PDB file of C-alpha atoms in Angstrom:
ATOM      1  CA  MET A 349    -124.546 119.396  33.253  1.00  0.00           C
ATOM      2  CA  LYS A 350    -122.364 117.564  35.470  1.00  0.00           C
ATOM      3  CA  ALA A 351    -123.306 113.896  36.478  1.00  0.00           C
ATOM      4  CA  THR A 352    -122.009 112.270  39.734  1.00  0.00           C
ATOM      5  CA  VAL A 353    -121.763 108.273  39.323  1.00  0.00           C
ATOM      6  CA  THR A 354    -121.341 106.564  42.582  1.00  0.00           C
ATOM      7  CA  VAL A 355    -120.147 103.046  42.465  1.00  0.00           C
ATOM      8  CA  MET A 356    -120.209 100.679  45.303  1.00  0.00           C
ATOM      9  CA  LEU A 357    -119.976  97.014  45.923  1.00  0.00           C
ATOM     10  CA  LYS A 358    -123.041  95.488  46.326  1.00  0.00           C
ATOM     11  CA  THR A 359    -124.452  94.030  49.648  1.00  0.00           C
ATOM     12  CA  GLY A 360    -122.822  90.522  50.457  1.00  0.00           C
ATOM     13  CA  VAL A 361    -119.976  91.230  48.379  1.00  0.00           C
ATOM     14  CA  LEU A 362    -116.936  91.211  50.634  1.00  0.00           C
ATOM     15  CA  ASP A 363    -115.332  94.866  50.990  1.00  0.00           C
ATOM     16  CA  PRO A 364    -111.712  94.037  52.416  1.00  0.00           C
ATOM     17  CA  GLN A 365    -110.983  97.840  51.994  1.00  0.00           C
ATOM     18  CA  GLY A 366    -113.593  98.960  53.589  1.00  0.00           C
ATOM     19  CA  LYS A 367    -112.930  96.359  56.856  1.00  0.00           C
ATOM     20  CA  ALA A 368    -109.589  97.772  56.802  1.00  0.00           C
ATOM     21  CA  ILE A 369    -110.638 100.875  56.720  1.00  0.00           C
ATOM     22  CA  GLY A 370    -112.851 100.545  59.724  1.00  0.00           C
ATOM     23  CA  GLN A 371    -110.302  98.579  61.817  1.00  0.00           C
ATOM     24  CA  ALA A 372    -107.858 101.727  61.355  1.00  0.00           C
ATOM     25  CA  LEU A 373    -110.483 103.801  62.399  1.00  0.00           C
ATOM     26  CA  HIS A 374    -110.847 101.711  65.790  1.00  0.00           C
ATOM     27  CA  GLY A 375    -107.570 101.869  66.103  1.00  0.00           C
ATOM     28  CA  LEU A 376    -107.340 105.665  65.674  1.00  0.00           C
ATOM     29  CA  GLY A 377    -109.835 105.486  68.773  1.00  0.00           C
ATOM     30  CA  PHE A 378    -112.965 106.689  67.031  1.00  0.00           C
ATOM     31  CA  ALA A 379    -115.537 104.089  68.827  1.00  0.00           C
ATOM     32  CA  GLY A 380    -119.168 103.407  67.549  1.00  0.00           C
ATOM     33  CA  VAL A 381    -117.925 102.975  63.823  1.00  0.00           C
ATOM     34  CA  GLY A 382    -119.998 100.104  62.424  1.00  0.00           C
ATOM     35  CA  GLU A 383    -119.476  98.696  59.007  1.00  0.00           C
ATOM     36  CA  VAL A 384    -117.374 100.760  56.573  1.00  0.00           C
ATOM     37  CA  ARG A 385    -117.880 100.112  52.738  1.00  0.00           C
ATOM     38  CA  ALA A 386    -115.613 101.717  50.374  1.00  0.00           C
ATOM     39  CA  GLY A 387    -116.638 102.787  46.890  1.00  0.00           C
ATOM     40  CA  LYS A 388    -115.773 104.982  44.081  1.00  0.00           C
ATOM     41  CA  VAL A 389    -116.689 108.317  42.503  1.00  0.00           C
ATOM     42  CA  ILE A 390    -116.763 109.335  39.138  1.00  0.00           C
ATOM     43  CA  GLU A 391    -117.618 112.927  37.926  1.00  0.00           C
ATOM     44  CA  LEU A 392    -118.384 113.508  34.199  1.00  0.00           C
ATOM     45  CA  GLU A 393    -119.217 116.714  32.177  1.00  0.00           C
ATOM     46  CA  LEU A 394    -121.781 115.870  29.895  1.00  0.00           C
ATOM     47  CA  ALA A 395    -122.852 118.581  26.784  1.00  0.00           C
ATOM     48  CA  GLU A 396    -126.536 117.461  27.193  1.00  0.00           C
ATOM     49  CA  THR A 397    -128.597 120.220  29.024  1.00  0.00           C
ATOM     50  CA  ASP A 398    -131.735 118.244  29.726  1.00  0.00           C
ATOM     51  CA  PRO A 399    -131.643 117.021  33.271  1.00  0.00           C
ATOM     52  CA  ALA A 400    -133.286 113.182  32.540  1.00  0.00           C
ATOM     53  CA  LYS A 401    -131.603 112.617  29.332  1.00  0.00           C
ATOM     54  CA  ALA A 402    -128.407 113.439  31.279  1.00  0.00           C
ATOM     55  CA  LYS A 403    -129.074 111.047  33.836  1.00  0.00           C
ATOM     56  CA  ALA A 404    -130.258 108.154  31.089  1.00  0.00           C
ATOM     57  CA  SER A 405    -126.588 108.542  29.539  1.00  0.00           C
ATOM     58  CA  ALA A 406    -124.931 108.313  32.734  1.00  0.00           C
ATOM     59  CA  GLU A 407    -126.578 105.188  33.903  1.00  0.00           C
ATOM     60  CA  ASP A 408    -125.828 103.477  30.506  1.00  0.00           C
ATOM     61  CA  MET A 409    -121.936 104.571  30.937  1.00  0.00           C
ATOM     62  CA  ALA A 410    -122.542 103.233  34.349  1.00  0.00           C
ATOM     63  CA  ARG A 411    -123.841  99.533  32.966  1.00  0.00           C
ATOM     64  CA  LYS A 412    -121.562  99.624  30.319  1.00  0.00           C
ATOM     65  CA  LEU A 413    -118.163 100.567  31.828  1.00  0.00           C
ATOM     66  CA  LEU A 414    -118.118 102.615  35.104  1.00  0.00           C
ATOM     67  CA  ALA A 415    -119.773 100.091  37.272  1.00  0.00           C
ATOM     68  CA  ASN A 416    -119.318  96.109  36.944  1.00  0.00           C
ATOM     69  CA  THR A 417    -123.005  95.085  37.458  1.00  0.00           C
ATOM     70  CA  VAL A 418    -121.904  91.455  38.629  1.00  0.00           C
ATOM     71  CA  ILE A 419    -120.286  92.924  41.783  1.00  0.00           C
ATOM     72  CA  GLU A 420    -121.404  96.753  41.820  1.00  0.00           C
ATOM     73  CA  GLY A 421    -124.126  99.091  42.156  1.00  0.00           C
ATOM     74  CA  PHE A 422    -124.243 102.443  40.815  1.00  0.00           C
ATOM     75  CA  LYS A 423    -126.121 105.802  41.707  1.00  0.00           C
ATOM     76  CA  VAL A 424    -126.336 109.007  39.550  1.00  0.00           C
ATOM     77  CA  GLU A 425    -126.517 112.697  40.410  1.00  0.00           C
ATOM     78  CA  ILE A 426    -127.182 115.585  37.930  1.00  0.00           C
ATOM     79  CA  ALA A 427    -126.302 118.709  38.685  1.00  0.00           C
TER      80      ALA A 427
ATOM     81  CA  MET B1314    -101.144  74.592  16.713  1.00  0.00           C
ATOM     82  CA  LYS B1315    -101.417  78.251  15.667  1.00  0.00           C
ATOM     83  CA  ALA B1316    -101.568  80.840  18.532  1.00  0.00           C
ATOM     84  CA  ALA B1317    -101.224  84.467  18.979  1.00  0.00           C
ATOM     85  CA  ILE B1318    -100.661  86.184  22.466  1.00  0.00           C
ATOM     86  CA  VAL B1319    -102.884  89.298  22.821  1.00  0.00           C
ATOM     87  CA  VAL B1320    -100.848  92.274  24.144  1.00  0.00           C
ATOM     88  CA  PHE B1321    -102.482  95.495  25.988  1.00  0.00           C
ATOM     89  CA  PRO B1322    -100.287  98.216  27.233  1.00  0.00           C
ATOM     90  CA  GLY B1323     -99.374  97.072  30.840  1.00  0.00           C
ATOM     91  CA  ILE B1324     -99.145  93.426  29.973  1.00  0.00           C
ATOM     92  CA  ASN B1325     -95.890  92.115  31.040  1.00  0.00           C
ATOM     93  CA  ARG B1326     -96.369  88.303  31.272  1.00  0.00           C
ATOM     94  CA  GLU B1327     -96.211  87.544  27.472  1.00  0.00           C
ATOM     95  CA  ARG B1328     -92.867  86.590  27.150  1.00  0.00           C
ATOM     96  CA  ASP B1329     -92.979  84.422  29.519  1.00  0.00           C
ATOM     97  CA  MET B1330     -96.383  82.483  27.874  1.00  0.00           C
ATOM     98  CA  ALA B1331     -94.349  82.657  24.504  1.00  0.00           C
ATOM     99  CA  ILE B1332     -91.827  80.673  26.224  1.00  0.00           C
ATOM    100  CA  ALA B1333     -94.292  77.955  27.237  1.00  0.00           C
ATOM    101  CA  LEU B1334     -96.164  77.994  23.971  1.00  0.00           C
ATOM    102  CA  GLU B1335     -92.825  77.719  21.882  1.00  0.00           C
ATOM    103  CA  THR B1336     -91.515  75.319  24.476  1.00  0.00           C
ATOM    104  CA  CYS B1337     -94.529  72.870  24.018  1.00  0.00           C
ATOM    105  CA  SER B1338     -95.354  73.531  20.283  1.00  0.00           C
ATOM    106  CA  GLY B1339     -92.133  74.200  18.504  1.00  0.00           C
ATOM    107  CA  GLN B1340     -93.838  77.121  17.050  1.00  0.00           C
ATOM    108  CA  LYS B1341     -93.657  80.740  17.771  1.00  0.00           C
ATOM    109  CA  PRO B1342     -96.976  82.469  18.722  1.00  0.00           C
ATOM    110  CA  ARG B1343     -97.912  85.510  16.701  1.00  0.00           C
ATOM    111  CA  MET B1344     -97.847  88.593  19.091  1.00  0.00           C
ATOM    112  CA  VAL B1345    -101.082  90.550  18.458  1.00  0.00           C
ATOM    113  CA  TRP B1346    -101.236  94.238  19.497  1.00  0.00           C
ATOM    114  CA  HIS B1347    -104.462  95.330  21.273  1.00  0.00           C
ATOM    115  CA  LYS B1348    -104.932  97.721  18.301  1.00  0.00           C
ATOM    116  CA  GLU B1349    -105.252  95.017  15.899  1.00  0.00           C
ATOM    117  CA  THR B1350    -108.593  93.563  14.850  1.00  0.00           C
ATOM    118  CA  ASP B1351    -108.129  90.087  12.731  1.00  0.00           C
ATOM    119  CA  LEU B1352    -107.330  87.318  14.605  1.00  0.00           C
ATOM    120  CA  SER B1353    -108.730  84.365  11.793  1.00  0.00           C
ATOM    121  CA  GLY B1354    -107.160  81.390  11.191  1.00  0.00           C
ATOM    122  CA  LEU B1355    -105.971  81.020  15.016  1.00  0.00           C
ATOM    123  CA  ASP B1356    -106.330  77.746  16.830  1.00  0.00           C
ATOM    124  CA  LEU B1357    -105.359  79.349  20.431  1.00  0.00           C
ATOM    125  CA  VAL B1358    -105.845  82.675  21.744  1.00  0.00           C
ATOM    126  CA  VAL B1359    -103.833  83.541  24.851  1.00  0.00           C
ATOM    127  CA  ILE B1360    -104.333  86.746  26.956  1.00  0.00           C
ATOM    128  CA  PRO B1361    -101.718  86.881  29.456  1.00  0.00           C
ATOM    129  CA  GLY B1362    -100.764  88.250  32.952  1.00  0.00           C
ATOM    130  CA  GLY B1363    -100.040  91.869  33.582  1.00  0.00           C
ATOM    131  CA  PHE B1364    -101.687  95.043  34.501  1.00  0.00           C
ATOM    132  CA  SER B1365    -103.447  96.262  31.459  1.00  0.00           C
ATOM    133  CA  TYR B1366    -104.138  99.889  31.211  1.00  0.00           C
ATOM    134  CA  GLY B1367    -102.672 100.251  34.799  1.00  0.00           C
ATOM    135  CA  ASP B1368    -105.707  98.450  36.199  1.00  0.00           C
ATOM    136  CA  TYR B1369    -107.480 101.816  35.662  1.00  0.00           C
ATOM    137  CA  LEU B1370    -111.102 101.736  36.983  1.00  0.00           C
ATOM    138  CA  ARG B1371    -111.264  97.897  37.584  1.00  0.00           C
ATOM    139  CA  CYS B1372    -108.495  94.802  36.654  1.00  0.00           C
ATOM    140  CA  GLY B1373    -109.122  94.261  33.153  1.00  0.00           C
ATOM    141  CA  ALA B1374    -112.002  96.805  32.502  1.00  0.00           C
ATOM    142  CA  MET B1375    -110.471  99.079  30.140  1.00  0.00           C
ATOM    143  CA  ALA B1376    -108.904  95.981  28.093  1.00  0.00           C
ATOM    144  CA  ALA B1377    -112.340  94.798  27.705  1.00  0.00           C
ATOM    145  CA  GLN B1378    -113.117  97.524  25.620  1.00  0.00           C
ATOM    146  CA  SER B1379    -110.401  97.641  23.227  1.00  0.00           C
ATOM    147  CA  PRO B1380    -110.448  97.034  19.514  1.00  0.00           C
ATOM    148  CA  VAL B1381    -109.036  93.833  20.009  1.00  0.00           C
ATOM    149  CA  MET B1382    -112.095  92.502  21.799  1.00  0.00           C
ATOM    150  CA  GLY B1383    -114.168  92.508  18.881  1.00  0.00           C
ATOM    151  CA  ALA B1384    -112.056  89.790  17.451  1.00  0.00           C
ATOM    152  CA  ILE B1385    -111.572  87.924  20.610  1.00  0.00           C
ATOM    153  CA  ARG B1386    -115.324  87.730  20.792  1.00  0.00           C
ATOM    154  CA  ALA B1387    -115.230  86.542  16.967  1.00  0.00           C
ATOM    155  CA  HIS B1388    -112.960  83.883  17.842  1.00  0.00           C
ATOM    156  CA  ALA B1389    -114.603  82.580  20.395  1.00  0.00           C
ATOM    157  CA  ALA B1390    -118.065  82.586  18.090  1.00  0.00           C
ATOM    158  CA  ARG B1391    -116.234  80.269  15.961  1.00  0.00           C
ATOM    159  CA  GLY B1392    -115.251  78.125  18.637  1.00  0.00           C
ATOM    160  CA  GLY B1393    -111.768  79.030  18.883  1.00  0.00           C
ATOM    161  CA  HIS B1394    -110.034  78.618  22.142  1.00  0.00           C
ATOM    162  CA  ILE B1395    -109.234  81.305  24.305  1.00  0.00           C
ATOM    163  CA  LEU B1396    -106.513  81.041  27.583  1.00  0.00           C
ATOM    164  CA  GLY B1397    -107.014  83.735  29.541  1.00  0.00           C
ATOM    165  CA  VAL B1398    -104.308  83.616  33.078  1.00  0.00           C
ATOM    166  CA  CYS B1399    -104.179  86.053  35.702  1.00  0.00           C
ATOM    167  CA  ASN B1400    -105.329  89.683  33.947  1.00  0.00           C
ATOM    168  CA  GLY B1401    -106.182  87.694  31.304  1.00  0.00           C
ATOM    169  CA  PHE B1402    -108.738  85.940  33.502  1.00  0.00           C
ATOM    170  CA  GLN B1403    -109.492  89.311  34.859  1.00  0.00           C
ATOM    171  CA  ILE B1404    -110.185  90.677  31.115  1.00  0.00           C
ATOM    172  CA  LEU B1405    -112.411  87.820  30.229  1.00  0.00           C
ATOM    173  CA  THR B1406    -115.087  88.362  33.265  1.00  0.00           C
ATOM    174  CA  GLU B1407    -114.918  92.105  32.596  1.00  0.00           C
ATOM    175  CA  ALA B1408    -115.533  91.342  28.827  1.00  0.00           C
ATOM    176  CA  GLY B1409    -118.632  88.615  29.588  1.00  0.00           C
ATOM    177  CA  LEU B1410    -116.780  85.814  27.895  1.00  0.00           C
ATOM    178  CA  LEU B1411    -116.653  84.058  31.258  1.00  0.00           C
ATOM    179  CA  PRO B1412    -119.147  84.792  34.000  1.00  0.00           C
ATOM    180  CA  GLY B1413    -118.133  86.044  37.987  1.00  0.00           C
ATOM    181  CA  ALA B1414    -115.920  88.956  38.689  1.00  0.00           C
ATOM    182  CA  LEU B1415    -112.334  88.701  40.641  1.00  0.00           C
ATOM    183  CA  LEU B1416    -111.866  90.847  43.253  1.00  0.00           C
ATOM    184  CA  ARG B1417    -109.305  92.196  45.810  1.00  0.00           C
ATOM    185  CA  ASN B1418    -107.838  89.256  47.764  1.00  0.00           C
ATOM    186  CA  ALA B1419    -109.854  88.830  50.907  1.00  0.00           C
ATOM    187  CA  GLY B1420    -106.578  89.419  52.761  1.00  0.00           C
ATOM    188  CA  LEU B1421    -105.763  92.699  50.966  1.00  0.00           C
ATOM    189  CA  ARG B1422    -102.230  91.578  50.255  1.00  0.00           C
ATOM    190  CA  PHE B1423    -100.744  91.184  46.996  1.00  0.00           C
ATOM    191  CA  LEU B1424     -99.830  87.337  46.445  1.00  0.00           C
ATOM    192  CA  SER B1425     -96.491  86.162  45.016  1.00  0.00           C
ATOM    193  CA  MET B1426     -96.038  82.472  45.841  1.00  0.00           C
ATOM    194  CA  ASP B1427     -96.951  79.050  44.709  1.00  0.00           C
ATOM    195  CA  CYS B1428    -100.018  77.334  44.988  1.00  0.00           C
ATOM    196  CA  HIS B1429    -101.386  73.876  44.391  1.00  0.00           C
ATOM    197  CA  LEU B1430    -103.898  73.322  41.556  1.00  0.00           C
ATOM    198  CA  ARG B1431    -106.556  70.304  41.522  1.00  0.00           C
ATOM    199  CA  VAL B1432    -107.627  69.504  37.847  1.00  0.00           C
ATOM    200  CA  GLU B1433    -111.505  68.981  37.884  1.00  0.00           C
ATOM    201  CA  ARG B1434    -111.957  67.330  34.818  1.00  0.00           C
ATOM    202  CA  ALA B1435    -109.047  65.843  32.597  1.00  0.00           C
ATOM    203  CA  ASP B1436    -111.121  65.886  29.358  1.00  0.00           C
ATOM    204  CA  THR B1437    -110.995  69.313  27.904  1.00  0.00           C
ATOM    205  CA  ALA B1438    -108.376  70.662  25.409  1.00  0.00           C
ATOM    206  CA  PHE B1439    -106.584  72.428  28.278  1.00  0.00           C
ATOM    207  CA  THR B1440    -106.241  69.458  30.775  1.00  0.00           C
ATOM    208  CA  GLY B1441    -106.094  66.456  28.476  1.00  0.00           C
ATOM    209  CA  HIS B1442    -102.232  65.507  29.570  1.00  0.00           C
ATOM    210  CA  TYR B1443    -103.650  65.642  33.368  1.00  0.00           C
ATOM    211  CA  GLN B1444    -105.618  63.095  35.195  1.00  0.00           C
ATOM    212  CA  THR B1445    -108.978  64.050  36.752  1.00  0.00           C
ATOM    213  CA  GLY B1446    -108.068  64.978  40.599  1.00  0.00           C
ATOM    214  CA  ALA B1447    -104.256  65.539  39.907  1.00  0.00           C
ATOM    215  CA  VAL B1448    -102.613  68.414  42.015  1.00  0.00           C
ATOM    216  CA  PHE B1449    -100.263  70.570  40.226  1.00  0.00           C
ATOM    217  CA  ARG B1450     -98.052  73.232  41.630  1.00  0.00           C
ATOM    218  CA  SER B1451     -98.321  76.698  40.091  1.00  0.00           C
ATOM    219  CA  PRO B1452     -96.777  79.867  40.885  1.00  0.00           C
ATOM    220  CA  MET B1453     -99.503  83.061  41.084  1.00  0.00           C
ATOM    221  CA  ALA B1454     -98.914  86.851  41.524  1.00  0.00           C
ATOM    222  CA  HIS B1455    -101.879  88.466  41.766  1.00  0.00           C
ATOM    223  CA  GLY B1456    -103.899  91.485  44.152  1.00  0.00           C
ATOM    224  CA  ASP B1457    -107.344  91.244  42.810  1.00  0.00           C
ATOM    225  CA  GLY B1458    -107.624  87.209  42.377  1.00  0.00           C
ATOM    226  CA  ASN B1459    -110.857  86.626  44.625  1.00  0.00           C
ATOM    227  CA  TYR B1460    -113.282  85.026  42.618  1.00  0.00           C
ATOM    228  CA  PHE B1461    -117.207  85.905  43.044  1.00  0.00           C
ATOM    229  CA  ALA B1462    -120.281  84.871  41.825  1.00  0.00           C
ATOM    230  CA  ASP B1463    -123.609  84.958  42.740  1.00  0.00           C
ATOM    231  CA  ASP B1464    -124.838  81.673  44.565  1.00  0.00           C
ATOM    232  CA  GLY B1465    -127.133  80.784  41.475  1.00  0.00           C
ATOM    233  CA  THR B1466    -123.970  81.380  39.044  1.00  0.00           C
ATOM    234  CA  LEU B1467    -121.588  79.256  41.029  1.00  0.00           C
ATOM    235  CA  ASP B1468    -124.088  76.604  41.616  1.00  0.00           C
ATOM    236  CA  ARG B1469    -124.482  76.185  37.698  1.00  0.00           C
ATOM    237  CA  LEU B1470    -120.956  76.271  37.086  1.00  0.00           C
ATOM    238  CA  GLU B1471    -120.565  73.321  39.401  1.00  0.00           C
ATOM    239  CA  GLY B1472    -123.751  71.787  37.897  1.00  0.00           C
ATOM    240  CA  GLU B1473    -122.351  72.048  34.368  1.00  0.00           C
ATOM    241  CA  ASN B1474    -118.711  70.794  35.579  1.00  0.00           C
ATOM    242  CA  ARG B1475    -117.191  74.022  34.480  1.00  0.00           C
ATOM    243  CA  VAL B1476    -114.926  74.718  37.549  1.00  0.00           C
ATOM    244  CA  ALA B1477    -111.383  73.953  35.896  1.00  0.00           C
ATOM    245  CA  PHE B1478    -109.288  73.964  39.061  1.00  0.00           C
ATOM    246  CA  ARG B1479    -109.369  74.594  42.586  1.00  0.00           C
ATOM    247  CA  TYR B1480    -106.971  75.666  45.127  1.00  0.00           C
ATOM    248  CA  VAL B1481    -106.303  73.168  46.933  1.00  0.00           C
ATOM    249  CA  THR B1482    -103.365  71.503  49.663  1.00  0.00           C
ATOM    250  CA  PRO B1483    -100.346  69.707  48.294  1.00  0.00           C
ATOM    251  CA  ALA B1484    -102.945  66.654  49.116  1.00  0.00           C
ATOM    252  CA  GLY B1485    -105.493  67.608  46.904  1.00  0.00           C
ATOM    253  CA  GLU B1486    -108.076  68.727  49.830  1.00  0.00           C
ATOM    254  CA  THR B1487    -110.254  71.955  49.244  1.00  0.00           C
ATOM    255  CA  THR B1488    -109.120  74.060  52.827  1.00  0.00           C
ATOM    256  CA  ALA B1489    -109.460  77.423  53.700  1.00  0.00           C
ATOM    257  CA  ALA B1490    -105.760  77.745  53.941  1.00  0.00           C
ATOM    258  CA  ALA B1491    -105.075  76.843  50.376  1.00  0.00           C
ATOM    259  CA  ASN B1492    -107.670  79.194  49.326  1.00  0.00           C
ATOM    260  CA  ARG B1493    -105.315  82.461  50.019  1.00  0.00           C
ATOM    261  CA  ASN B1494    -107.445  84.962  48.049  1.00  0.00           C
ATOM    262  CA  GLY B1495    -110.748  83.767  49.496  1.00  0.00           C
ATOM    263  CA  SER B1496    -112.455  82.644  46.070  1.00  0.00           C
ATOM    264  CA  ALA B1497    -115.576  81.577  46.188  1.00  0.00           C
ATOM    265  CA  ARG B1498    -115.653  77.704  46.480  1.00  0.00           C
ATOM    266  CA  ASN B1499    -111.839  77.716  45.764  1.00  0.00           C
ATOM    267  CA  ILE B1500    -112.614  78.126  42.433  1.00  0.00           C
ATOM    268  CA  ALA B1501    -109.001  78.965  40.507  1.00  0.00           C
ATOM    269  CA  GLY B1502    -110.259  78.858  36.929  1.00  0.00           C
ATOM    270  CA  ILE B1503    -113.483  78.253  34.931  1.00  0.00           C
ATOM    271  CA  TYR B1504    -114.559  77.075  31.814  1.00  0.00           C
ATOM    272  CA  SER B1505    -117.011  78.729  29.369  1.00  0.00           C
ATOM    273  CA  GLU B1506    -120.061  76.645  28.419  1.00  0.00           C
ATOM    274  CA  ASN B1507    -118.836  75.083  25.412  1.00  0.00           C
ATOM    275  CA  LEU B1508    -115.292  74.322  27.462  1.00  0.00           C
ATOM    276  CA  ARG B1509    -113.155  76.274  24.904  1.00  0.00           C
ATOM    277  CA  VAL B1510    -112.594  79.474  27.181  1.00  0.00           C
ATOM    278  CA  LEU B1511    -110.499  78.828  30.189  1.00  0.00           C
ATOM    279  CA  GLY B1512    -109.915  81.635  32.679  1.00  0.00           C
ATOM    280  CA  LEU B1513    -107.688  81.108  35.714  1.00  0.00           C
ATOM    281  CA  MET B1514    -105.826  83.449  38.122  1.00  0.00           C
ATOM    282  CA  PRO B1515    -102.464  81.266  38.599  1.00  0.00           C
ATOM    283  CA  HIS B1516     -99.585  80.960  36.135  1.00  0.00           C
ATOM    284  CA  PRO B1517     -98.933  77.366  34.711  1.00  0.00           C
ATOM    285  CA  GLU B1518     -96.688  78.836  31.845  1.00  0.00           C
ATOM    286  CA  ASP B1519     -94.232  79.428  34.517  1.00  0.00           C
ATOM    287  CA  LEU B1520     -93.450  76.283  35.602  1.00  0.00           C
ATOM    288  CA  VAL B1521     -92.739  74.910  32.087  1.00  0.00           C
ATOM    289  CA  ASP B1522     -89.022  73.820  32.405  1.00  0.00           C
ATOM    290  CA  PRO B1523     -86.464  72.403  34.909  1.00  0.00           C
ATOM    291  CA  LEU B1524     -84.869  75.887  35.055  1.00  0.00           C
ATOM    292  CA  MET B1525     -87.887  77.593  36.052  1.00  0.00           C
ATOM    293  CA  GLY B1526     -87.977  74.967  39.170  1.00  0.00           C
ATOM    294  CA  GLY B1527     -90.251  72.393  37.681  1.00  0.00           C
ATOM    295  CA  THR B1528     -92.489  71.440  35.051  1.00  0.00           C
ATOM    296  CA  ASP B1529     -96.047  70.963  36.682  1.00  0.00           C
ATOM    297  CA  GLY B1530     -97.620  73.370  34.153  1.00  0.00           C
ATOM    298  CA  LYS B1531     -96.332  72.162  31.255  1.00  0.00           C
ATOM    299  CA  PRO B1532     -99.034  69.410  30.617  1.00  0.00           C
ATOM    300  CA  LEU B1533    -101.212  72.129  30.163  1.00  0.00           C
ATOM    301  CA  PHE B1534     -99.707  73.522  27.091  1.00  0.00           C
ATOM    302  CA  ASP B1535     -98.471  69.920  26.007  1.00  0.00           C
ATOM    303  CA  GLY B1536    -102.201  68.770  26.402  1.00  0.00           C
ATOM    304  CA  LEU B1537    -103.334  71.912  23.993  1.00  0.00           C
ATOM    305  CA  VAL B1538    -100.749  70.965  21.252  1.00  0.00           C
ATOM    306  CA  ALA B1539    -102.149  67.305  21.156  1.00  0.00           C
ATOM    307  CA  ALA B1540    -105.664  68.792  21.016  1.00  0.00           C
ATOM    308  CA  LEU B1541    -105.265  71.720  18.570  1.00  0.00           C
ATOM    309  CA  ALA B1542    -102.255  70.976  16.747  1.00  0.00           C
ATOM    310  CA  ALA B1543    -103.865  69.988  13.086  1.00  0.00           C
TER     311      ALA B1543
END
């Protein structure tokens, strides 16, 4: 199975990269862009065939390594 | 003082640290490769600056999972002293040995310049040769030095007097301008609960000899030698 882990800074944690991207978009003339947040996506190939177990396993990986839960939240999608 | 410097792939400030330790203690520190697993018999373990594992995933995230970390945890559990500078501070937070995290600098720029640090308490093994409230100059060089912790953690750190150093003006004031990386409450360095683990972003080891342009960082190492030499 494939797990996609999306890691984003928590709300309230300063995201200067997102801010810079937002300013650049405004500079390009894209009006109406509000807050921009930047994160990362990690794709995992998993041997597990049970979707629930695959999700639980990927969440465990996110908590232990892929995300720093002091500053980041994460979301796991299984496909 | 028996000291060791832990070397991860991508670390590049271990030699500066070795010079500082040898200058102040007269003894060469042991250089420990990240695959070693025994740090027994040491007074001080230093995690130096650099870019361990290329800063992949997050600064310090990979190093925090390396084989030597078990031995570093055991050293901490024995009540051993640990100094983490720059990437070493990031690694200590990623490993959970110090609270909080280091975010990208608020201005997004890599900051390579001198800063001024105020000593918040002079009764630890690291600061015994400074006075409380003393201000000293230190080089810094980092892209991710913006200290972050939730308000509860920050209040606890301050309540327990665990802020080691703050970014200040040369006159000792905690202004926003002196806090170039945007750290919460101007925090440049913090202690563990037992005050034996210190993490800080700036590099006092790079100011220990007049040839380097000053000796502002030397009291930190002289203090360690005085406190830890058997």
